[in-house]
Amino acid sequence: MTFSALHQPSARAAAAPRTRRSILTGAFALAAGAALPLAAAGRAYSAAAPDIIGCTAWGARAASEPVVVLANGPERIIVHHTATANVTDYSKQRAFALARAIQTYHMDAQGWIDTGQHFTVSRGAFVLEGRHNSLAELRTGTRQVRAAHCVGQNTVSIGIENEGTYTSQVPPAAQYAALADLCAHICDQYGLPASEIYGHRDFNATSCPGDRLYALLPTLRKDVAARLGTPVADPAEAADPIGDLVRQATGRPASTYAEYLPAGLLP
């Protein structure tokens, strides 16, 4: 993810109609680094919210100032990678340590009030709240927290960090499945179509979320649409949505950004 962000106001997005998630079946290989995971028979997906671990549970510090809750909901989801090691420690303890390390870096090194992104998905498929109050607002489904994960998009998007570096490797299948479940829940809560899932590089000059994870985004949109029970837009009928969004944004910064945590914050 970029470790620089501007908070820019945006007009409130028109509320899209809600969709009711249907119960679907699917299966994902559970091996780390498995090939592209695709939906198949075997696992049931329900309309229930995924298990999201709140800030208190993973030991977050208090924000340095009140977190701003915006009147508007998000217009899209933006996917990131942490550009940290592709560890094989898939434990909850590792996920908690990652969340604390990210918050420490964002607050102490970047000078931000709290963690930059709204949610984090660990390589062990644990989903954690990032910035305080993100989970409460997601449950309400009408407002969002102002974040610091993508320049020009911090007031109109939900940012999701995925632990790991996905320039030459794909995420573990369980992590990918957790990301798809989280995206589906966010879309369901806020009335967003699956087509409104993007990568960080669509808006800023960065390699995030890595070439391999970025290449998975079309499949992610299809898998999220399947979870929602909605059709997937035909790319041939689309009018270049990425180009439209980039033109609406404040512009890509001229320089690239570091995407790492300094040594010593994680074992």
PDB file of C-alpha atoms in Angstrom:
ATOM      1  CA  MET A   1       0.000   0.000   0.000  1.00  0.00           C
ATOM      2  CA  THR A   2       1.137   3.601  -0.255  1.00  0.00           C
ATOM      3  CA  PHE A   3       2.232   5.151   2.990  1.00  0.00           C
ATOM      4  CA  SER A   4       1.118   8.628   1.967  1.00  0.00           C
ATOM      5  CA  ALA A   5      -2.469   9.821   1.807  1.00  0.00           C
ATOM      6  CA  LEU A   6      -4.545  12.943   1.330  1.00  0.00           C
ATOM      7  CA  HIS A   7      -8.027  13.327   2.757  1.00  0.00           C
ATOM      8  CA  GLN A   8     -10.151  14.909   0.077  1.00  0.00           C
ATOM      9  CA  PRO A   9     -13.906  15.507   0.327  1.00  0.00           C
ATOM     10  CA  SER A  10     -16.282  13.915  -2.165  1.00  0.00           C
ATOM     11  CA  ALA A  11     -19.960  14.357  -2.917  1.00  0.00           C
ATOM     12  CA  ARG A  12     -22.084  11.694  -1.314  1.00  0.00           C
ATOM     13  CA  ALA A  13     -22.583   8.794  -3.668  1.00  0.00           C
ATOM     14  CA  ALA A  14     -26.157   7.924  -4.611  1.00  0.00           C
ATOM     15  CA  ALA A  15     -27.245   4.860  -2.705  1.00  0.00           C
ATOM     16  CA  ALA A  16     -27.299   1.802  -4.934  1.00  0.00           C
ATOM     17  CA  PRO A  17     -30.016  -0.779  -4.456  1.00  0.00           C
ATOM     18  CA  ARG A  18     -29.222  -3.489  -1.951  1.00  0.00           C
ATOM     19  CA  THR A  19     -28.792  -7.071  -3.052  1.00  0.00           C
ATOM     20  CA  ARG A  20     -29.558 -10.066  -0.874  1.00  0.00           C
ATOM     21  CA  ARG A  21     -26.757 -12.584  -0.839  1.00  0.00           C
ATOM     22  CA  SER A  22     -27.958 -16.035  -1.787  1.00  0.00           C
ATOM     23  CA  ILE A  23     -26.505 -19.244  -0.424  1.00  0.00           C
ATOM     24  CA  LEU A  24     -24.009 -20.641  -2.890  1.00  0.00           C
ATOM     25  CA  THR A  25     -21.566 -23.498  -2.842  1.00  0.00           C
ATOM     26  CA  GLY A  26     -17.874 -23.423  -3.601  1.00  0.00           C
ATOM     27  CA  ALA A  27     -14.533 -24.853  -2.663  1.00  0.00           C
ATOM     28  CA  PHE A  28     -11.018 -23.558  -2.505  1.00  0.00           C
ATOM     29  CA  ALA A  29      -7.744 -25.444  -2.276  1.00  0.00           C
ATOM     30  CA  LEU A  30      -6.258 -24.757   1.138  1.00  0.00           C
ATOM     31  CA  ALA A  31      -2.592 -25.106   0.244  1.00  0.00           C
ATOM     32  CA  ALA A  32      -0.481 -21.975   0.502  1.00  0.00           C
ATOM     33  CA  GLY A  33       0.395 -20.495  -2.844  1.00  0.00           C
ATOM     34  CA  ALA A  34      -2.169 -22.655  -4.606  1.00  0.00           C
ATOM     35  CA  ALA A  35      -3.102 -21.875  -8.170  1.00  0.00           C
ATOM     36  CA  LEU A  36      -5.919 -19.469  -8.953  1.00  0.00           C
ATOM     37  CA  PRO A  37      -8.850 -20.424  -6.699  1.00  0.00           C
ATOM     38  CA  LEU A  38     -12.203 -20.791  -8.439  1.00  0.00           C
ATOM     39  CA  ALA A  39     -15.683 -21.514  -7.099  1.00  0.00           C
ATOM     40  CA  ALA A  40     -16.694 -25.173  -7.129  1.00  0.00           C
ATOM     41  CA  ALA A  41     -19.044 -27.484  -5.271  1.00  0.00           C
ATOM     42  CA  GLY A  42     -18.328 -28.344  -1.682  1.00  0.00           C
ATOM     43  CA  ARG A  43     -18.478 -25.271   0.553  1.00  0.00           C
ATOM     44  CA  ALA A  44     -21.565 -23.318   1.471  1.00  0.00           C
ATOM     45  CA  TYR A  45     -21.484 -19.537   1.625  1.00  0.00           C
ATOM     46  CA  SER A  46     -24.152 -17.840   3.696  1.00  0.00           C
ATOM     47  CA  ALA A  47     -25.420 -14.296   3.951  1.00  0.00           C
ATOM     48  CA  ALA A  48     -23.912 -14.051   7.435  1.00  0.00           C
ATOM     49  CA  ALA A  49     -21.124 -11.530   7.931  1.00  0.00           C
ATOM     50  CA  PRO A  50     -17.579 -12.908   7.967  1.00  0.00           C
ATOM     51  CA  ASP A  51     -15.799 -13.098  11.309  1.00  0.00           C
ATOM     52  CA  ILE A  52     -14.003  -9.736  11.589  1.00  0.00           C
ATOM     53  CA  ILE A  53     -11.696  -9.216  14.564  1.00  0.00           C
ATOM     54  CA  GLY A  54     -12.099  -5.755  16.040  1.00  0.00           C
ATOM     55  CA  CYS A  55      -9.377  -3.342  17.090  1.00  0.00           C
ATOM     56  CA  THR A  56      -9.746  -4.073  20.790  1.00  0.00           C
ATOM     57  CA  ALA A  57      -9.278  -7.810  20.286  1.00  0.00           C
ATOM     58  CA  TRP A  58      -5.954  -7.490  18.452  1.00  0.00           C
ATOM     59  CA  GLY A  59      -4.604  -4.917  20.886  1.00  0.00           C
ATOM     60  CA  ALA A  60      -4.858  -1.676  18.959  1.00  0.00           C
ATOM     61  CA  ARG A  61      -3.739   1.570  20.506  1.00  0.00           C
ATOM     62  CA  ALA A  62      -6.271   4.362  20.733  1.00  0.00           C
ATOM     63  CA  ALA A  63      -6.311   6.713  17.768  1.00  0.00           C
ATOM     64  CA  SER A  64      -4.351   9.898  18.428  1.00  0.00           C
ATOM     65  CA  GLU A  65      -7.419  11.993  17.652  1.00  0.00           C
ATOM     66  CA  PRO A  66     -11.069  11.252  16.955  1.00  0.00           C
ATOM     67  CA  VAL A  67     -11.623   9.159  13.841  1.00  0.00           C
ATOM     68  CA  VAL A  68     -13.832  10.976  11.333  1.00  0.00           C
ATOM     69  CA  VAL A  69     -17.032   9.193  10.358  1.00  0.00           C
ATOM     70  CA  LEU A  70     -18.319  10.505   7.039  1.00  0.00           C
ATOM     71  CA  ALA A  71     -21.981  10.906   6.176  1.00  0.00           C
ATOM     72  CA  ASN A  72     -21.491   9.081   2.872  1.00  0.00           C
ATOM     73  CA  GLY A  73     -20.955   5.414   2.183  1.00  0.00           C
ATOM     74  CA  PRO A  74     -18.156   4.121  -0.070  1.00  0.00           C
ATOM     75  CA  GLU A  75     -18.339   4.044  -3.852  1.00  0.00           C
ATOM     76  CA  ARG A  76     -15.813   1.254  -4.311  1.00  0.00           C
ATOM     77  CA  ILE A  77     -13.363  -1.181  -2.690  1.00  0.00           C
ATOM     78  CA  ILE A  78      -9.591  -0.841  -3.168  1.00  0.00           C
ATOM     79  CA  VAL A  79      -7.347  -3.890  -2.725  1.00  0.00           C
ATOM     80  CA  HIS A  80      -3.776  -3.593  -1.408  1.00  0.00           C
ATOM     81  CA  HIS A  81      -0.916  -5.862  -0.365  1.00  0.00           C
ATOM     82  CA  THR A  82       1.330  -5.114   2.608  1.00  0.00           C
ATOM     83  CA  ALA A  83       4.530  -5.927   0.663  1.00  0.00           C
ATOM     84  CA  THR A  84       5.747  -7.836   3.723  1.00  0.00           C
ATOM     85  CA  ALA A  85       7.203 -11.355   3.810  1.00  0.00           C
ATOM     86  CA  ASN A  86       5.112 -14.247   2.500  1.00  0.00           C
ATOM     87  CA  VAL A  87       5.299 -16.034   5.827  1.00  0.00           C
ATOM     88  CA  THR A  88       4.013 -19.530   6.514  1.00  0.00           C
ATOM     89  CA  ASP A  89       2.956 -18.595  10.032  1.00  0.00           C
ATOM     90  CA  TYR A  90      -0.805 -18.556   9.540  1.00  0.00           C
ATOM     91  CA  SER A  91      -1.664 -18.179  13.217  1.00  0.00           C
ATOM     92  CA  LYS A  92      -3.974 -15.654  14.807  1.00  0.00           C
ATOM     93  CA  GLN A  93      -1.026 -14.427  16.872  1.00  0.00           C
ATOM     94  CA  ARG A  94       0.839 -13.535  13.672  1.00  0.00           C
ATOM     95  CA  ALA A  95      -2.226 -11.711  12.354  1.00  0.00           C
ATOM     96  CA  PHE A  96      -2.440  -9.689  15.561  1.00  0.00           C
ATOM     97  CA  ALA A  97       1.283  -8.856  15.412  1.00  0.00           C
ATOM     98  CA  LEU A  98       0.882  -7.685  11.814  1.00  0.00           C
ATOM     99  CA  ALA A  99      -2.038  -5.423  12.705  1.00  0.00           C
ATOM    100  CA  ARG A 100      -0.079  -3.868  15.589  1.00  0.00           C
ATOM    101  CA  ALA A 101       3.009  -3.379  13.410  1.00  0.00           C
ATOM    102  CA  ILE A 102       1.029  -1.634  10.695  1.00  0.00           C
ATOM    103  CA  GLN A 103      -0.613   0.663  13.220  1.00  0.00           C
ATOM    104  CA  THR A 104       2.733   1.474  14.852  1.00  0.00           C
ATOM    105  CA  TYR A 105       4.255   2.351  11.494  1.00  0.00           C
ATOM    106  CA  HIS A 106       1.328   4.453  10.374  1.00  0.00           C
ATOM    107  CA  MET A 107       1.057   6.380  13.622  1.00  0.00           C
ATOM    108  CA  ASP A 108       4.690   6.730  14.697  1.00  0.00           C
ATOM    109  CA  ALA A 109       6.490   6.960  11.344  1.00  0.00           C
ATOM    110  CA  GLN A 110       3.813   8.437   9.081  1.00  0.00           C
ATOM    111  CA  GLY A 111       2.177  10.620  11.695  1.00  0.00           C
ATOM    112  CA  TRP A 112      -1.323   9.410  10.944  1.00  0.00           C
ATOM    113  CA  ILE A 113      -4.022   9.266  13.594  1.00  0.00           C
ATOM    114  CA  ASP A 114      -4.523   5.498  13.296  1.00  0.00           C
ATOM    115  CA  THR A 115      -4.091   2.559  10.925  1.00  0.00           C
ATOM    116  CA  GLY A 116      -4.550   3.737   7.341  1.00  0.00           C
ATOM    117  CA  GLN A 117      -6.762   0.994   5.889  1.00  0.00           C
ATOM    118  CA  HIS A 118     -10.201  -0.125   6.990  1.00  0.00           C
ATOM    119  CA  PHE A 119      -9.520  -3.879   7.064  1.00  0.00           C
ATOM    120  CA  THR A 120      -6.617  -6.338   6.863  1.00  0.00           C
ATOM    121  CA  VAL A 121      -6.630  -9.983   5.695  1.00  0.00           C
ATOM    122  CA  SER A 122      -3.731 -12.059   7.032  1.00  0.00           C
ATOM    123  CA  ARG A 123      -2.080 -14.905   5.149  1.00  0.00           C
ATOM    124  CA  GLY A 124      -3.794 -17.188   7.633  1.00  0.00           C
ATOM    125  CA  ALA A 125      -7.178 -15.816   6.446  1.00  0.00           C
ATOM    126  CA  PHE A 126      -7.926 -13.838   9.611  1.00  0.00           C
ATOM    127  CA  VAL A 127      -9.852 -10.639   8.857  1.00  0.00           C
ATOM    128  CA  LEU A 128      -9.082  -7.713  11.147  1.00  0.00           C
ATOM    129  CA  GLU A 129     -10.458  -4.228  11.551  1.00  0.00           C
ATOM    130  CA  GLY A 130      -7.834  -1.616  10.697  1.00  0.00           C
ATOM    131  CA  ARG A 131      -8.903   1.936  11.461  1.00  0.00           C
ATOM    132  CA  HIS A 132     -11.145   2.253  14.509  1.00  0.00           C
ATOM    133  CA  ASN A 133     -14.926   2.339  13.912  1.00  0.00           C
ATOM    134  CA  SER A 134     -14.625   0.765  10.455  1.00  0.00           C
ATOM    135  CA  LEU A 135     -16.378  -2.399  11.617  1.00  0.00           C
ATOM    136  CA  ALA A 136     -19.207  -0.557  13.391  1.00  0.00           C
ATOM    137  CA  GLU A 137     -19.926   1.515  10.292  1.00  0.00           C
ATOM    138  CA  LEU A 138     -19.782  -1.542   8.045  1.00  0.00           C
ATOM    139  CA  ARG A 139     -22.404  -3.217  10.218  1.00  0.00           C
ATOM    140  CA  THR A 140     -24.641  -0.160   9.862  1.00  0.00           C
ATOM    141  CA  GLY A 141     -24.099  -0.022   6.101  1.00  0.00           C
ATOM    142  CA  THR A 142     -24.692   3.684   5.551  1.00  0.00           C
ATOM    143  CA  ARG A 143     -21.527   5.576   6.482  1.00  0.00           C
ATOM    144  CA  GLN A 144     -17.778   5.028   6.310  1.00  0.00           C
ATOM    145  CA  VAL A 145     -14.692   6.070   8.212  1.00  0.00           C
ATOM    146  CA  ARG A 146     -12.275   8.495   6.553  1.00  0.00           C
ATOM    147  CA  ALA A 147      -9.089   6.526   5.979  1.00  0.00           C
ATOM    148  CA  ALA A 148      -5.523   6.938   4.692  1.00  0.00           C
ATOM    149  CA  HIS A 149      -4.890   4.119   2.221  1.00  0.00           C
ATOM    150  CA  CYS A 150      -5.101   5.659  -1.272  1.00  0.00           C
ATOM    151  CA  VAL A 151      -4.502   9.238  -2.373  1.00  0.00           C
ATOM    152  CA  GLY A 152      -7.701  10.839  -3.616  1.00  0.00           C
ATOM    153  CA  GLN A 153      -9.906   7.907  -2.535  1.00  0.00           C
ATOM    154  CA  ASN A 154      -9.866   8.055   1.241  1.00  0.00           C
ATOM    155  CA  THR A 155     -13.374   9.471   1.584  1.00  0.00           C
ATOM    156  CA  VAL A 156     -15.081   7.329  -1.069  1.00  0.00           C
ATOM    157  CA  SER A 157     -13.584   3.842  -0.810  1.00  0.00           C
ATOM    158  CA  ILE A 158     -12.975   0.946   1.561  1.00  0.00           C
ATOM    159  CA  GLY A 159      -9.304  -0.089   1.722  1.00  0.00           C
ATOM    160  CA  ILE A 160      -8.363  -3.728   2.309  1.00  0.00           C
ATOM    161  CA  GLU A 161      -4.761  -4.749   3.023  1.00  0.00           C
ATOM    162  CA  ASN A 162      -3.686  -8.326   2.247  1.00  0.00           C
ATOM    163  CA  GLU A 163      -0.649  -9.582   4.124  1.00  0.00           C
ATOM    164  CA  GLY A 164       2.173 -10.555   1.774  1.00  0.00           C
ATOM    165  CA  THR A 165       3.973  -9.522  -1.397  1.00  0.00           C
ATOM    166  CA  TYR A 166       2.136 -10.567  -4.541  1.00  0.00           C
ATOM    167  CA  THR A 167       4.391  -9.441  -7.342  1.00  0.00           C
ATOM    168  CA  SER A 168       5.379 -12.973  -8.357  1.00  0.00           C
ATOM    169  CA  GLN A 169       3.241 -15.184  -6.106  1.00  0.00           C
ATOM    170  CA  VAL A 170      -0.510 -15.513  -5.644  1.00  0.00           C
ATOM    171  CA  PRO A 171      -2.063 -15.312  -2.171  1.00  0.00           C
ATOM    172  CA  PRO A 172      -2.749 -18.520  -0.262  1.00  0.00           C
ATOM    173  CA  ALA A 173      -6.137 -19.862  -1.346  1.00  0.00           C
ATOM    174  CA  ALA A 174      -7.665 -19.459   2.117  1.00  0.00           C
ATOM    175  CA  GLN A 175      -6.561 -15.816   2.224  1.00  0.00           C
ATOM    176  CA  TYR A 176      -8.078 -15.222  -1.211  1.00  0.00           C
ATOM    177  CA  ALA A 177     -11.350 -16.835  -0.094  1.00  0.00           C
ATOM    178  CA  ALA A 178     -11.436 -14.617   3.014  1.00  0.00           C
ATOM    179  CA  LEU A 179     -10.835 -11.557   0.830  1.00  0.00           C
ATOM    180  CA  ALA A 180     -13.699 -12.571  -1.480  1.00  0.00           C
ATOM    181  CA  ASP A 181     -16.012 -13.149   1.502  1.00  0.00           C
ATOM    182  CA  LEU A 182     -15.110  -9.753   2.958  1.00  0.00           C
ATOM    183  CA  CYS A 183     -15.600  -7.962  -0.366  1.00  0.00           C
ATOM    184  CA  ALA A 184     -18.988  -9.654  -0.827  1.00  0.00           C
ATOM    185  CA  HIS A 185     -20.088  -8.568   2.634  1.00  0.00           C
ATOM    186  CA  ILE A 186     -18.953  -4.980   2.024  1.00  0.00           C
ATOM    187  CA  CYS A 187     -20.777  -4.915  -1.318  1.00  0.00           C
ATOM    188  CA  ASP A 188     -23.899  -6.367   0.291  1.00  0.00           C
ATOM    189  CA  GLN A 189     -23.878  -3.903   3.180  1.00  0.00           C
ATOM    190  CA  TYR A 190     -23.293  -0.816   1.047  1.00  0.00           C
ATOM    191  CA  GLY A 191     -25.186  -1.835  -2.070  1.00  0.00           C
ATOM    192  CA  LEU A 192     -22.081  -1.919  -4.278  1.00  0.00           C
ATOM    193  CA  PRO A 193     -21.764  -4.071  -7.408  1.00  0.00           C
ATOM    194  CA  ALA A 194     -18.838  -6.474  -7.616  1.00  0.00           C
ATOM    195  CA  SER A 195     -17.528  -4.452 -10.560  1.00  0.00           C
ATOM    196  CA  GLU A 196     -16.518  -1.716  -8.091  1.00  0.00           C
ATOM    197  CA  ILE A 197     -13.457  -3.611  -6.841  1.00  0.00           C
ATOM    198  CA  TYR A 198     -10.129  -2.103  -7.882  1.00  0.00           C
ATOM    199  CA  GLY A 199      -6.426  -2.277  -7.128  1.00  0.00           C
ATOM    200  CA  HIS A 200      -4.400   0.490  -5.556  1.00  0.00           C
ATOM    201  CA  ARG A 201      -2.460   1.003  -8.784  1.00  0.00           C
ATOM    202  CA  ASP A 202      -5.665   2.010 -10.559  1.00  0.00           C
ATOM    203  CA  PHE A 203      -5.480   5.328  -8.717  1.00  0.00           C
ATOM    204  CA  ASN A 204      -1.891   5.955  -7.589  1.00  0.00           C
ATOM    205  CA  ALA A 205       1.575   5.400  -9.066  1.00  0.00           C
ATOM    206  CA  THR A 206       2.409   2.217  -7.181  1.00  0.00           C
ATOM    207  CA  SER A 207       2.993  -1.470  -7.842  1.00  0.00           C
ATOM    208  CA  CYS A 208       0.419  -2.333  -5.158  1.00  0.00           C
ATOM    209  CA  PRO A 209      -1.296  -4.826  -4.889  1.00  0.00           C
ATOM    210  CA  GLY A 210       1.399  -6.689  -6.848  1.00  0.00           C
ATOM    211  CA  ASP A 211       1.175  -8.038 -10.402  1.00  0.00           C
ATOM    212  CA  ARG A 212      -0.200 -11.437  -9.429  1.00  0.00           C
ATOM    213  CA  LEU A 213      -2.895 -10.193  -7.051  1.00  0.00           C
ATOM    214  CA  TYR A 214      -3.838  -7.439  -9.477  1.00  0.00           C
ATOM    215  CA  ALA A 215      -4.245 -10.046 -12.208  1.00  0.00           C
ATOM    216  CA  LEU A 216      -6.672 -11.907  -9.906  1.00  0.00           C
ATOM    217  CA  LEU A 217      -9.054  -8.950  -9.633  1.00  0.00           C
ATOM    218  CA  PRO A 218     -11.276  -9.945 -12.599  1.00  0.00           C
ATOM    219  CA  THR A 219     -11.715 -13.374 -11.001  1.00  0.00           C
ATOM    220  CA  LEU A 220     -12.288 -11.758  -7.612  1.00  0.00           C
ATOM    221  CA  ARG A 221     -15.098  -9.652  -9.079  1.00  0.00           C
ATOM    222  CA  LYS A 222     -16.708 -12.773 -10.548  1.00  0.00           C
ATOM    223  CA  ASP A 223     -16.386 -14.701  -7.289  1.00  0.00           C
ATOM    224  CA  VAL A 224     -17.847 -11.796  -5.305  1.00  0.00           C
ATOM    225  CA  ALA A 225     -20.734 -11.517  -7.771  1.00  0.00           C
ATOM    226  CA  ALA A 226     -21.380 -15.246  -7.330  1.00  0.00           C
ATOM    227  CA  ARG A 227     -21.532 -14.809  -3.567  1.00  0.00           C
ATOM    228  CA  LEU A 228     -23.988 -11.949  -4.040  1.00  0.00           C
ATOM    229  CA  GLY A 229     -26.071 -13.898  -6.528  1.00  0.00           C
ATOM    230  CA  THR A 230     -25.767 -11.118  -9.093  1.00  0.00           C
ATOM    231  CA  PRO A 231     -24.673 -11.163 -12.738  1.00  0.00           C
ATOM    232  CA  VAL A 232     -21.178 -10.058 -13.684  1.00  0.00           C
ATOM    233  CA  ALA A 233     -21.003  -7.112 -16.078  1.00  0.00           C
ATOM    234  CA  ASP A 234     -19.820  -8.040 -19.565  1.00  0.00           C
ATOM    235  CA  PRO A 235     -16.409  -6.370 -20.059  1.00  0.00           C
ATOM    236  CA  ALA A 236     -17.335  -5.719 -23.684  1.00  0.00           C
ATOM    237  CA  GLU A 237     -20.257  -3.582 -22.518  1.00  0.00           C
ATOM    238  CA  ALA A 238     -18.256  -1.627 -19.986  1.00  0.00           C
ATOM    239  CA  ALA A 239     -17.156   1.876 -20.925  1.00  0.00           C
ATOM    240  CA  ASP A 240     -13.663   1.808 -19.386  1.00  0.00           C
ATOM    241  CA  PRO A 241     -14.645   2.256 -15.729  1.00  0.00           C
ATOM    242  CA  ILE A 242     -11.040   2.384 -14.540  1.00  0.00           C
ATOM    243  CA  GLY A 243     -10.229   5.198 -16.929  1.00  0.00           C
ATOM    244  CA  ASP A 244     -13.324   7.082 -15.826  1.00  0.00           C
ATOM    245  CA  LEU A 245     -12.420   6.730 -12.158  1.00  0.00           C
ATOM    246  CA  VAL A 246      -8.838   7.834 -12.715  1.00  0.00           C
ATOM    247  CA  ARG A 247     -10.046  10.925 -14.520  1.00  0.00           C
ATOM    248  CA  GLN A 248     -12.371  11.689 -11.606  1.00  0.00           C
ATOM    249  CA  ALA A 249      -9.585  11.293  -9.070  1.00  0.00           C
ATOM    250  CA  THR A 250      -7.180  14.076  -8.199  1.00  0.00           C
ATOM    251  CA  GLY A 251      -4.494  12.624 -10.418  1.00  0.00           C
ATOM    252  CA  ARG A 252      -1.678  10.154  -9.993  1.00  0.00           C
ATOM    253  CA  PRO A 253       1.278  11.403  -7.956  1.00  0.00           C
ATOM    254  CA  ALA A 254       4.489  11.696  -9.919  1.00  0.00           C
ATOM    255  CA  SER A 255       6.522   9.497  -7.621  1.00  0.00           C
ATOM    256  CA  THR A 256       6.100   5.968  -6.384  1.00  0.00           C
ATOM    257  CA  TYR A 257       5.732   5.087  -2.727  1.00  0.00           C
ATOM    258  CA  ALA A 258       7.461   2.682  -0.416  1.00  0.00           C
ATOM    259  CA  GLU A 259       5.353  -0.383   0.394  1.00  0.00           C
ATOM    260  CA  TYR A 260       6.947  -2.043   3.369  1.00  0.00           C
ATOM    261  CA  LEU A 261       7.223  -2.089   7.120  1.00  0.00           C
ATOM    262  CA  PRO A 262      10.616  -1.169   8.565  1.00  0.00           C
ATOM    263  CA  ALA A 263      12.730  -3.946  10.058  1.00  0.00           C
ATOM    264  CA  GLY A 264      12.048  -4.654  13.704  1.00  0.00           C
ATOM    265  CA  LEU A 265       8.290  -4.138  13.703  1.00  0.00           C
ATOM    266  CA  LEU A 266       7.619  -7.778  12.831  1.00  0.00           C
ATOM    267  CA  PRO A 267       9.597 -10.896  13.741  1.00  0.00           C
TER     268      PRO A 267
END
